[in-house]
PDB file of C-alpha atoms in Angstrom:
ATOM      1  CA  MET U   1     -53.298  16.847 105.349  1.00 44.00           C
ATOM      2  CA  SER U   2     -56.733  16.920 106.656  1.00 54.00           C
ATOM      3  CA  GLY U   3     -58.639  14.438 104.969  1.00 56.00           C
ATOM      4  CA  ILE U   4     -61.255  16.472 103.804  1.00 56.00           C
ATOM      5  CA  PRO U   5     -61.734  15.999 100.108  1.00 55.00           C
ATOM      6  CA  VAL U   6     -60.440  19.566  98.587  1.00 51.00           C
ATOM      7  CA  HIS U   7     -62.410  19.339  95.622  1.00 51.00           C
ATOM      8  CA  ALA U   8     -65.921  19.293  98.045  1.00 58.00           C
ATOM      9  CA  ASP U   9     -67.653  21.994  98.438  1.00 75.00           C
ATOM     10  CA  GLU U  10     -67.925  24.602 101.489  1.00 82.00           C
ATOM     11  CA  GLU U  11     -70.937  23.231 102.695  1.00 84.00           C
ATOM     12  CA  ARG U  12     -69.877  19.976 102.476  1.00 84.00           C
ATOM     13  CA  GLN U  13     -66.388  20.339 104.246  1.00 85.00           C
ATOM     14  CA  ARG U  14     -68.873  21.837 107.152  1.00 91.00           C
ATOM     15  CA  MET U  15     -70.647  19.056 107.258  1.00 91.00           C
ATOM     16  CA  MET U  16     -67.214  16.822 107.592  1.00 88.00           C
ATOM     17  CA  HIS U  17     -65.844  18.809 110.418  1.00 90.00           C
ATOM     18  CA  ARG U  18     -69.340  18.659 111.805  1.00 94.00           C
ATOM     19  CA  VAL U  19     -68.679  14.623 111.438  1.00 94.00           C
ATOM     20  CA  ARG U  20     -65.593  14.461 113.289  1.00 94.00           C
ATOM     21  CA  GLU U  21     -67.211  16.673 116.531  1.00 95.00           C
ATOM     22  CA  VAL U  22     -69.548  14.482 117.341  1.00 95.00           C
ATOM     23  CA  VAL U  23     -68.402  10.745 116.543  1.00 94.00           C
ATOM     24  CA  LYS U  24     -65.293  12.038 118.596  1.00 93.00           C
ATOM     25  CA  GLU U  25     -67.645  12.513 121.272  1.00 95.00           C
ATOM     26  CA  ASP U  26     -69.131   9.423 120.497  1.00 94.00           C
ATOM     27  CA  PRO U  27     -68.209   6.745 118.228  1.00 90.00           C
ATOM     28  CA  LEU U  28     -71.174   5.001 118.148  1.00 88.00           C
ATOM     29  CA  GLN U  29     -74.342   7.663 119.150  1.00 93.00           C
ATOM     30  CA  GLY U  30     -72.160  10.648 117.202  1.00 94.00           C
ATOM     31  CA  TRP U  31     -72.989   8.653 113.996  1.00 96.00           C
ATOM     32  CA  ASP U  32     -77.128   8.592 114.790  1.00 96.00           C
ATOM     33  CA  LYS U  33     -76.605  12.208 115.943  1.00 96.00           C
ATOM     34  CA  ALA U  34     -74.638  12.922 112.577  1.00 95.00           C
ATOM     35  CA  TRP U  35     -78.247  11.656 111.382  1.00 96.00           C
ATOM     36  CA  GLN U  36     -79.995  13.689 113.325  1.00 96.00           C
ATOM     37  CA  GLU U  37     -79.068  17.042 112.811  1.00 96.00           C
ATOM     38  CA  ASN U  38     -78.634  16.383 108.833  1.00 94.00           C
ATOM     39  CA  VAL U  39     -75.185  16.495 107.905  1.00 93.00           C
ATOM     40  CA  THR U  40     -74.055  13.427 106.113  1.00 92.00           C
ATOM     41  CA  PRO U  41     -71.615  14.728 104.106  1.00 89.00           C
ATOM     42  CA  TRP U  42     -71.093  11.443 102.625  1.00 88.00           C
ATOM     43  CA  ASP U  43     -74.995  11.165 100.854  1.00 91.00           C
ATOM     44  CA  ALA U  44     -74.325  11.772  96.979  1.00 88.00           C
ATOM     45  CA  GLY U  45     -78.566  11.907  96.750  1.00 92.00           C
ATOM     46  CA  GLU U  46     -77.278   8.846  94.133  1.00 95.00           C
ATOM     47  CA  SER U  47     -75.612   5.571  94.145  1.00 97.00           C
ATOM     48  CA  GLN U  48     -71.726   6.127  93.015  1.00 97.00           C
ATOM     49  CA  PRO U  49     -71.230   5.688  89.177  1.00 96.00           C
ATOM     50  CA  PRO U  50     -67.889   3.590  89.903  1.00 97.00           C
ATOM     51  CA  LEU U  51     -70.542   0.732  91.450  1.00 98.00           C
ATOM     52  CA  ARG U  52     -73.027   1.082  88.377  1.00 98.00           C
ATOM     53  CA  ASP U  53     -69.615   0.821  85.837  1.00 98.00           C
ATOM     54  CA  LEU U  54     -68.259  -2.467  87.740  1.00 98.00           C
ATOM     55  CA  LEU U  55     -72.316  -3.889  87.770  1.00 98.00           C
ATOM     56  CA  VAL U  56     -73.218  -3.377  84.913  1.00 97.00           C
ATOM     57  CA  SER U  57     -70.175  -3.622  82.352  1.00 96.00           C
ATOM     58  CA  GLY U  58     -69.138  -7.467  82.818  1.00 94.00           C
ATOM     59  CA  GLU U  59     -66.248  -6.755  83.681  1.00 97.00           C
ATOM     60  CA  VAL U  60     -66.089  -8.652  86.801  1.00 98.00           C
ATOM     61  CA  ASP U  61     -68.172 -11.856  86.837  1.00 98.00           C
ATOM     62  CA  LEU U  62     -70.519 -10.762  90.271  1.00 98.00           C
ATOM     63  CA  PRO U  63     -72.215 -13.490  91.071  1.00 98.00           C
ATOM     64  CA  LYS U  64     -76.594 -12.945  89.759  1.00 97.00           C
ATOM     65  CA  SER U  65     -77.954 -15.176  93.051  1.00 97.00           C
ATOM     66  CA  GLY U  66     -77.486 -15.180  96.848  1.00 98.00           C
ATOM     67  CA  ARG U  67     -76.712 -12.778  99.836  1.00 98.00           C
ATOM     68  CA  ALA U  68     -75.081  -9.566  99.500  1.00 99.00           C
ATOM     69  CA  LEU U  69     -74.193  -6.234 102.920  1.00 99.00           C
ATOM     70  CA  VAL U  70     -73.620  -3.677 103.027  1.00 99.00           C
ATOM     71  CA  PRO U  71     -72.048  -2.188 106.465  1.00 99.00           C
ATOM     72  CA  GLY U  72     -72.566   1.956 106.733  1.00 97.00           C
ATOM     73  CA  SER U  73     -75.606   1.324 103.755  1.00 98.00           C
ATOM     74  CA  GLY U  74     -76.623   5.258 104.765  1.00 97.00           C
ATOM     75  CA  ARG U  75     -79.914   6.229 102.418  1.00 98.00           C
ATOM     76  CA  GLY U  76     -79.335   2.123 101.010  1.00 98.00           C
ATOM     77  CA  TYR U  77     -78.741   4.161  97.199  1.00 98.00           C
ATOM     78  CA  ASP U  78     -75.633   1.286  96.716  1.00 98.00           C
ATOM     79  CA  ALA U  79     -78.032  -1.937  98.032  1.00 99.00           C
ATOM     80  CA  ILE U  80     -81.089  -0.659  96.199  1.00 99.00           C
ATOM     81  CA  LEU U  81     -78.426  -0.831  92.846  1.00 98.00           C
ATOM     82  CA  ILE U  82     -77.165  -4.149  94.460  1.00 99.00           C
ATOM     83  CA  ALA U  83     -79.962  -6.026  94.480  1.00 99.00           C
ATOM     84  CA  THR U  84     -82.138  -5.065  91.263  1.00 98.00           C
ATOM     85  CA  THR U  85     -78.543  -5.169  88.719  1.00 98.00           C
ATOM     86  CA  LEU U  86     -77.571  -8.258  90.249  1.00 98.00           C
ATOM     87  CA  GLY U  87     -81.369  -9.619  92.171  1.00 98.00           C
ATOM     88  CA  LEU U  88     -78.701 -10.458  95.215  1.00 99.00           C
ATOM     89  CA  GLU U  89     -80.788 -10.479  98.486  1.00 98.00           C
ATOM     90  CA  THR U  90     -79.004  -7.773 100.028  1.00 99.00           C
ATOM     91  CA  THR U  91     -78.833  -6.271 103.571  1.00 98.00           C
ATOM     92  CA  GLY U  92     -78.367  -2.412 104.157  1.00 99.00           C
ATOM     93  CA  LEU U  93     -76.892  -2.147 107.955  1.00 98.00           C
ATOM     94  CA  ASP U  94     -76.133   1.021 109.984  1.00 97.00           C
ATOM     95  CA  ILE U  95     -76.440   1.606 113.231  1.00 95.00           C
ATOM     96  CA  SER U  96     -77.761   4.779 113.546  1.00 97.00           C
ATOM     97  CA  PRO U  97     -81.522   4.234 113.594  1.00 97.00           C
ATOM     98  CA  VAL U  98     -82.230   7.373 112.000  1.00 97.00           C
ATOM     99  CA  ALA U  99     -80.476   6.236 108.982  1.00 97.00           C
ATOM    100  CA  LEU U 100     -82.360   3.043 108.822  1.00 98.00           C
ATOM    101  CA  GLU U 101     -85.765   4.864 108.157  1.00 98.00           C
ATOM    102  CA  ALA U 102     -84.874   7.060 105.415  1.00 98.00           C
ATOM    103  CA  ALA U 103     -83.156   4.177 104.413  1.00 98.00           C
ATOM    104  CA  ARG U 104     -86.716   2.440 104.235  1.00 98.00           C
ATOM    105  CA  ALA U 105     -88.299   5.539 103.107  1.00 98.00           C
ATOM    106  CA  HIS U 106     -86.002   5.971  99.733  1.00 98.00           C
ATOM    107  CA  ALA U 107     -86.861   2.174  98.530  1.00 98.00           C
ATOM    108  CA  ALA U 108     -90.379   2.456  99.271  1.00 97.00           C
ATOM    109  CA  ALA U 109     -90.177   5.402  97.601  1.00 97.00           C
ATOM    110  CA  SER U 110     -88.535   3.993  94.430  1.00 96.00           C
ATOM    111  CA  ASP U 111     -90.438   2.356  91.804  1.00 93.00           C
ATOM    112  CA  LEU U 112     -88.085  -0.921  92.276  1.00 96.00           C
ATOM    113  CA  PRO U 113     -88.813  -4.253  90.395  1.00 95.00           C
ATOM    114  CA  VAL U 114     -90.964  -6.418  91.353  1.00 94.00           C
ATOM    115  CA  GLY U 115     -89.124  -9.783  93.499  1.00 94.00           C
ATOM    116  CA  THR U 116     -86.157  -7.130  94.308  1.00 97.00           C
ATOM    117  CA  LYS U 117     -85.462  -8.080  98.108  1.00 98.00           C
ATOM    118  CA  VAL U 118     -83.637  -5.810  99.752  1.00 98.00           C
ATOM    119  CA  ASN U 119     -83.989  -4.986 103.547  1.00 98.00           C
ATOM    120  CA  PHE U 120     -81.694  -2.720 106.239  1.00 99.00           C
ATOM    121  CA  GLU U 121     -81.951  -3.709 110.322  1.00 98.00           C
ATOM    122  CA  ALA U 122     -79.689  -2.334 112.881  1.00 96.00           C
ATOM    123  CA  ARG U 123     -77.091  -4.544 113.615  1.00 94.00           C
ATOM    124  CA  ASP U 124     -72.899  -4.261 114.236  1.00 95.00           C
ATOM    125  CA  PHE U 125     -71.233  -5.105 111.189  1.00 97.00           C
ATOM    126  CA  PHE U 126     -68.509  -6.694 114.124  1.00 97.00           C
ATOM    127  CA  ALA U 127     -71.214  -8.481 116.124  1.00 96.00           C
ATOM    128  CA  LEU U 128     -72.241 -10.488 112.976  1.00 96.00           C
ATOM    129  CA  ALA U 129     -71.417 -14.303 114.295  1.00 90.00           C
ATOM    130  CA  PRO U 130     -71.369 -16.378 110.747  1.00 86.00           C
ATOM    131  CA  SER U 131     -71.735 -19.368 110.029  1.00 87.00           C
ATOM    132  CA  PRO U 132     -71.302 -21.698 106.840  1.00 86.00           C
ATOM    133  CA  GLU U 133     -74.195 -21.625 106.119  1.00 86.00           C
ATOM    134  CA  SER U 134     -75.116 -16.716 105.968  1.00 90.00           C
ATOM    135  CA  ARG U 135     -71.835 -16.327 104.417  1.00 97.00           C
ATOM    136  CA  TYR U 136     -72.302 -13.548 101.453  1.00 98.00           C
ATOM    137  CA  ASP U 137     -72.122 -13.896  98.040  1.00 99.00           C
ATOM    138  CA  LEU U 138     -70.159 -10.634  97.493  1.00 99.00           C
ATOM    139  CA  ILE U 139     -70.027  -7.274 100.732  1.00 99.00           C
ATOM    140  CA  TYR U 140     -69.687  -3.942  99.424  1.00 99.00           C
ATOM    141  CA  ASP U 141     -67.921  -1.573 101.033  1.00 99.00           C
ATOM    142  CA  TYR U 142     -67.322   2.210 100.115  1.00 97.00           C
ATOM    143  CA  THR U 143     -66.770   4.640 103.099  1.00 92.00           C
ATOM    144  CA  PHE U 144     -67.077   2.241 106.202  1.00 97.00           C
ATOM    145  CA  PHE U 145     -63.710   1.001 106.258  1.00 98.00           C
ATOM    146  CA  VAL U 146     -62.441   4.550 105.871  1.00 96.00           C
ATOM    147  CA  ALA U 147     -65.113   5.669 108.819  1.00 96.00           C
ATOM    148  CA  ILE U 148     -64.277   2.926 111.689  1.00 96.00           C
ATOM    149  CA  GLU U 149     -61.352   3.925 114.062  1.00 95.00           C
ATOM    150  CA  PRO U 150     -57.761   2.442 112.318  1.00 96.00           C
ATOM    151  CA  SER U 151     -56.974   0.157 114.934  1.00 96.00           C
ATOM    152  CA  ARG U 152     -60.646  -2.190 114.269  1.00 97.00           C
ATOM    153  CA  ARG U 153     -59.148  -2.766 110.699  1.00 98.00           C
ATOM    154  CA  THR U 154     -57.658  -6.123 111.399  1.00 98.00           C
ATOM    155  CA  GLU U 155     -61.170  -6.976 112.748  1.00 98.00           C
ATOM    156  CA  TRP U 156     -62.028  -5.509 110.062  1.00 99.00           C
ATOM    157  CA  GLY U 157     -60.902  -7.465 107.752  1.00 98.00           C
ATOM    158  CA  ARG U 158     -60.991 -10.946 109.721  1.00 97.00           C
ATOM    159  CA  GLN U 159     -65.022 -10.010 109.749  1.00 98.00           C
ATOM    160  CA  MET U 160     -64.445  -9.892 106.047  1.00 98.00           C
ATOM    161  CA  SER U 161     -62.853 -12.579 105.937  1.00 98.00           C
ATOM    162  CA  ALA U 162     -65.704 -15.773 107.749  1.00 97.00           C
ATOM    163  CA  LEU U 163     -68.445 -13.496 106.374  1.00 98.00           C
ATOM    164  CA  VAL U 164     -67.853 -13.613 102.713  1.00 98.00           C
ATOM    165  CA  LYS U 165     -68.164 -17.187 101.245  1.00 97.00           C
ATOM    166  CA  PRO U 166     -65.202 -19.115  99.149  1.00 98.00           C
ATOM    167  CA  GLY U 167     -66.003 -17.694  95.308  1.00 98.00           C
ATOM    168  CA  GLY U 168     -68.104 -14.632  96.996  1.00 99.00           C
ATOM    169  CA  TYR U 169     -66.629 -11.178  96.561  1.00 99.00           C
ATOM    170  CA  LEU U 170     -65.659  -8.383  98.039  1.00 99.00           C
ATOM    171  CA  ILE U 171     -65.951  -4.926  96.724  1.00 99.00           C
ATOM    172  CA  ASN U 172     -64.109  -1.149  97.989  1.00 99.00           C
ATOM    173  CA  LEU U 173     -64.651   1.919  96.452  1.00 98.00           C
ATOM    174  CA  ALA U 174     -61.651   3.171  98.319  1.00 96.00           C
ATOM    175  CA  PHE U 175     -62.162   7.315  98.248  1.00 94.00           C
ATOM    176  CA  PRO U 176     -60.048   9.643 100.093  1.00 91.00           C
ATOM    177  CA  LEU U 177     -57.148   9.036  98.619  1.00 91.00           C
ATOM    178  CA  ALA U 178     -54.641  11.906 100.224  1.00 87.00           C
ATOM    179  CA  PRO U 179     -51.752  11.808  98.599  1.00 86.00           C
ATOM    180  CA  LYS U 180     -49.930  12.491 102.453  1.00 88.00           C
ATOM    181  CA  PRO U 181     -50.564  10.361 105.415  1.00 91.00           C
ATOM    182  CA  TYR U 182     -52.802  12.871 107.908  1.00 89.00           C
ATOM    183  CA  GLU U 183     -54.391  12.838 111.487  1.00 89.00           C
ATOM    184  CA  GLY U 184     -57.623  12.831 112.820  1.00 88.00           C
ATOM    185  CA  GLY U 185     -61.084  11.478 110.175  1.00 91.00           C
ATOM    186  CA  PRO U 186     -63.120  10.292 110.287  1.00 94.00           C
ATOM    187  CA  PRO U 187     -62.556  10.038 107.155  1.00 93.00           C
ATOM    188  CA  HIS U 188     -59.619   7.804 108.320  1.00 94.00           C
ATOM    189  CA  TYR U 189     -56.383   7.977 106.094  1.00 95.00           C
ATOM    190  CA  VAL U 190     -56.308   5.359 103.515  1.00 96.00           C
ATOM    191  CA  LYS U 191     -54.583   3.766 100.566  1.00 95.00           C
ATOM    192  CA  PRO U 192     -54.936   0.669  98.286  1.00 95.00           C
ATOM    193  CA  GLU U 193     -52.993  -1.705 100.117  1.00 96.00           C
ATOM    194  CA  HIS U 194     -54.300  -1.058 103.764  1.00 97.00           C
ATOM    195  CA  TYR U 195     -57.026  -3.397 102.788  1.00 98.00           C
ATOM    196  CA  GLN U 196     -55.300  -6.093 101.285  1.00 96.00           C
ATOM    197  CA  GLU U 197     -52.863  -5.399 104.468  1.00 98.00           C
ATOM    198  CA  VAL U 198     -55.811  -6.565 106.764  1.00 98.00           C
ATOM    199  CA  LEU U 199     -57.683  -9.134 104.286  1.00 98.00           C
ATOM    200  CA  GLY U 200     -54.224 -11.576 104.149  1.00 94.00           C
ATOM    201  CA  ASP U 201     -53.796 -13.865 102.506  1.00 94.00           C
ATOM    202  CA  GLY U 202     -56.765 -15.621 101.613  1.00 97.00           C
ATOM    203  CA  TRP U 203     -58.295 -13.842  99.101  1.00 99.00           C
ATOM    204  CA  GLU U 204     -57.646 -12.870  95.218  1.00 98.00           C
ATOM    205  CA  LYS U 205     -57.882  -9.512  94.048  1.00 98.00           C
ATOM    206  CA  VAL U 206     -59.369  -8.885  90.265  1.00 98.00           C
ATOM    207  CA  LEU U 207     -59.619  -5.717  90.557  1.00 98.00           C
ATOM    208  CA  ASP U 208     -58.026  -2.665  91.299  1.00 98.00           C
ATOM    209  CA  LYS U 209     -58.198   0.950  88.785  1.00 97.00           C
ATOM    210  CA  VAL U 210     -59.496   4.080  88.476  1.00 95.00           C
ATOM    211  CA  PRO U 211     -63.196   4.323  88.235  1.00 96.00           C
ATOM    212  CA  GLU U 212     -63.697   6.091  84.880  1.00 94.00           C
ATOM    213  CA  ARG U 213     -66.613   8.122  86.078  1.00 92.00           C
ATOM    214  CA  SER U 214     -66.598   9.629  89.425  1.00 90.00           C
ATOM    215  CA  LEU U 215     -69.261  12.256  91.219  1.00 89.00           C
ATOM    216  CA  GLU U 216     -67.801  15.483  90.257  1.00 81.00           C
ATOM    217  CA  TRP U 217     -66.573  16.187  93.837  1.00 80.00           C
ATOM    218  CA  HIS U 218     -64.719  12.279  93.829  1.00 82.00           C
ATOM    219  CA  LYS U 219     -62.241  13.649  90.885  1.00 82.00           C
ATOM    220  CA  GLY U 220     -59.258  14.392  91.686  1.00 76.00           C
ATOM    221  CA  ASN U 221     -59.887  13.550  95.769  1.00 78.00           C
ATOM    222  CA  GLY U 222     -58.191   9.717  94.580  1.00 86.00           C
ATOM    223  CA  GLU U 223     -60.758   7.461  94.319  1.00 94.00           C
ATOM    224  CA  ARG U 224     -60.266   3.846  93.264  1.00 96.00           C
ATOM    225  CA  ILE U 225     -62.454   0.709  93.373  1.00 98.00           C
ATOM    226  CA  ILE U 226     -60.792  -2.370  94.036  1.00 99.00           C
ATOM    227  CA  VAL U 227     -62.408  -5.973  94.122  1.00 99.00           C
ATOM    228  CA  TYR U 228     -61.673  -9.028  95.814  1.00 99.00           C
ATOM    229  CA  ARG U 229     -62.709 -13.166  94.960  1.00 99.00           C
ATOM    230  CA  LYS U 230     -62.401 -15.166  98.278  1.00 98.00           C
ATOM    231  CA  LEU U 231     -60.179 -18.516  97.852  1.00 98.00           C
TER     232      LEU U 231
END
């Protein structure tokens, strides 16, 4: 098993292999190099259907005011969706200047409702220093968890616990969920319980299901939407 989604088309698989090459060469600057080369297999050209469905379904009583964070936000589709659907002041983070430029351009070209608050910042998620006044009501993770080295997942869990305020939510769109462990990445091997293992006991799982709608190339590759509430 390689971790490359089996239903990805040939071009997307080629891009995934190239991402692995540049990130292996430089774990930080490699991401910007991938954007410079337009090697972005995770960029679907739209927001994720499972997130769209969750936000409008009312299945989880998500906050309608406050602040949201999207680490590894890429071109910003999901950050914009959260800002426009929930009305949260949303910040997308990325370490790639090219990705941030693309996200800002996409937001500027979109017909956003008046009052939408969304911005994109060049900041390292792991370097954020939260205070009680600066914590978030919602954080969304899609492919960020599988992009970082597995050795940093415990740090990811600590940082999520520090950044989300009590009563706030963490939405994880877990993908790809390979049936067997594999070496290498990104995307690195993940199974749903890996999130809970590093988050610890200070969270309540309020939703864990296979999405009813997914991108075509996600189907058959294992995908779950998992929502936690901070206690």
